Amino acid sequence: LIAMGSTCFITLGLTLFSFQTKFDITGKAFYIWALFLVHISIGTSAIFYYSHGIIVIMCSFLGVLVFSMLLVYNTQVLVDGKKYKLSEEEYIFGALTIYCSMRHIFRFRVHVR
């Protein structure tokens, strides 16, 4: 229940931020990708050192951070991206990527406990 509430709060806050901000994150996709690769490498090391709870918590925190940044990126691309923008025919794909980001945020938030 706490994970669901915090996911709703994170999603609503980041969506409102991406609607009203003048900062364009669509040009910063490289940084999101680099952070995602760090998340994958920590997740791979967590396979071998699963007994250490701090690695699992760090991996979950990075997962929430990466997919929160991806949520802002996808929302800006869908609404009014300056560098990248979806056409009207691709709005279903944009909505699906936003849904997947929210689902991943919830999944990593549940994993934190």
GROMACS .gro file of C-alpha atoms in nm:
model
  113
    1LEU     CA    1   0.000   0.000   0.000
    2ILE     CA    2   0.288   0.233   0.080
    3ALA     CA    3   0.459   0.145  -0.249
    4MET     CA    4   0.139   0.217  -0.441
    5GLY     CA    5   0.093   0.554  -0.271
    6SER     CA    6   0.453   0.658  -0.321
    7THR     CA    7   0.439   0.549  -0.685
    8CYS     CA    8   0.129   0.762  -0.739
    9PHE     CA    9   0.297   1.056  -0.566
   10ILE     CA   10   0.618   1.017  -0.771
   11THR     CA   11   0.425   0.979  -1.097
   12LEU     CA   12   0.196   1.274  -1.034
   13GLY     CA   13   0.480   1.499  -0.920
   14LEU     CA   14   0.708   1.416  -1.210
   15THR     CA   15   0.427   1.445  -1.463
   16LEU     CA   16   0.333   1.789  -1.334
   17PHE     CA   17   0.701   1.886  -1.340
   18SER     CA   18   0.743   1.774  -1.700
   19PHE     CA   19   0.427   1.962  -1.806
   20GLN     CA   20   0.527   2.300  -1.662
   21THR     CA   21   0.907   2.310  -1.676
   22LYS     CA   22   1.109   2.502  -1.930
   23PHE     CA   23   1.400   2.257  -1.889
   24ASP     CA   24   1.417   2.027  -2.190
   25ILE     CA   25   1.523   1.676  -2.087
   26THR     CA   26   1.465   1.525  -2.432
   27GLY     CA   27   1.818   1.623  -2.531
   28LYS     CA   28   1.964   1.446  -2.227
   29ALA     CA   29   1.878   1.087  -2.323
   30PHE     CA   30   2.247   0.991  -2.313
   31TYR     CA   31   2.262   1.053  -1.939
   32ILE     CA   32   1.953   0.841  -1.877
   33TRP     CA   33   2.108   0.564  -2.085
   34ALA     CA   34   2.437   0.586  -1.891
   35LEU     CA   35   2.253   0.569  -1.559
   36PHE     CA   36   2.056   0.271  -1.690
   37LEU     CA   37   2.382   0.090  -1.773
   38VAL     CA   38   2.507   0.158  -1.418
   39HIS     CA   39   2.180   0.013  -1.290
   40ILE     CA   40   2.227  -0.299  -1.505
   41SER     CA   41   2.585  -0.349  -1.383
   42ILE     CA   42   2.481  -0.317  -1.017
   43GLY     CA   43   2.192  -0.555  -1.083
   44THR     CA   44   2.431  -0.806  -1.237
   45SER     CA   45   2.661  -0.783  -0.936
   46ALA     CA   46   2.358  -0.831  -0.709
   47ILE     CA   47   2.307  -1.172  -0.870
   48PHE     CA   48   2.641  -1.289  -0.732
   49TYR     CA   49   2.626  -1.102  -0.398
   50TYR     CA   50   2.255  -1.132  -0.318
   51SER     CA   51   2.319  -1.190   0.052
   52HIS     CA   52   2.417  -0.825   0.094
   53GLY     CA   53   2.097  -0.626   0.140
   54ILE     CA   54   2.263  -0.293   0.064
   55ILE     CA   55   2.328  -0.393  -0.298
   56VAL     CA   56   1.964  -0.488  -0.347
   57ILE     CA   57   1.846  -0.160  -0.193
   58MET     CA   58   2.094   0.037  -0.405
   59CYS     CA   59   1.979  -0.144  -0.719
   60SER     CA   60   1.616  -0.071  -0.635
   61PHE     CA   61   1.692   0.295  -0.566
   62LEU     CA   62   1.874   0.328  -0.897
   63GLY     CA   63   1.585   0.157  -1.072
   64VAL     CA   64   1.340   0.410  -0.929
   65LEU     CA   65   1.574   0.694  -1.026
   66VAL     CA   66   1.629   0.570  -1.382
   67PHE     CA   67   1.264   0.505  -1.454
   68SER     CA   68   1.161   0.834  -1.292
   69MET     CA   69   1.394   1.015  -1.530
   70LEU     CA   70   1.256   0.804  -1.813
   71LEU     CA   71   0.902   0.899  -1.710
   72VAL     CA   72   0.988   1.269  -1.736
   73TYR     CA   73   1.162   1.209  -2.070
   74ASN     CA   74   0.869   1.015  -2.216
   75THR     CA   75   0.615   1.268  -2.090
   76GLN     CA   76   0.806   1.557  -2.246
   77VAL     CA   77   0.844   1.368  -2.573
   78LEU     CA   78   0.471   1.298  -2.576
   79VAL     CA   79   0.357   1.648  -2.480
   80ASP     CA   80   0.595   1.904  -2.624
   81GLY     CA   81   0.946   1.783  -2.679
   82LYS     CA   82   1.182   2.037  -2.826
   83LYS     CA   83   1.449   1.802  -2.958
   84TYR     CA   84   1.229   1.492  -3.002
   85LYS     CA   85   0.853   1.489  -3.045
   86LEU     CA   86   0.602   1.216  -3.127
   87SER     CA   87   0.359   1.260  -3.410
   88GLU     CA   88  -0.013   1.213  -3.354
   89GLU     CA   89   0.005   0.860  -3.492
   90GLU     CA   90   0.257   0.758  -3.225
   91TYR     CA   91   0.059   0.873  -2.919
   92ILE     CA   92  -0.044   0.517  -2.829
   93PHE     CA   93   0.322   0.415  -2.822
   94GLY     CA   94   0.399   0.718  -2.604
   95ALA     CA   95   0.122   0.631  -2.360
   96LEU     CA   96   0.247   0.273  -2.346
   97THR     CA   97   0.602   0.383  -2.262
   98ILE     CA   98   0.469   0.609  -1.984
   99TYR     CA   99   0.267   0.318  -1.845
  100CYS     CA  100   0.572   0.089  -1.855
  101SER     CA  101   0.779   0.351  -1.670
  102MET     CA  102   0.513   0.377  -1.399
  103ARG     CA  103   0.498  -0.002  -1.370
  104HIS     CA  104   0.876  -0.025  -1.333
  105ILE     CA  105   0.877   0.248  -1.068
  106PHE     CA  106   0.615   0.052  -0.874
  107ARG     CA  107   0.806  -0.273  -0.915
  108PHE     CA  108   1.131  -0.127  -0.784
  109ARG     CA  109   0.945   0.058  -0.509
  110VAL     CA  110   0.788  -0.269  -0.389
  111HIS     CA  111   1.130  -0.431  -0.391
  112VAL     CA  112   1.273  -0.172  -0.148
  113ARG     CA  113   1.028  -0.282   0.127
   0.00000   0.00000   0.00000
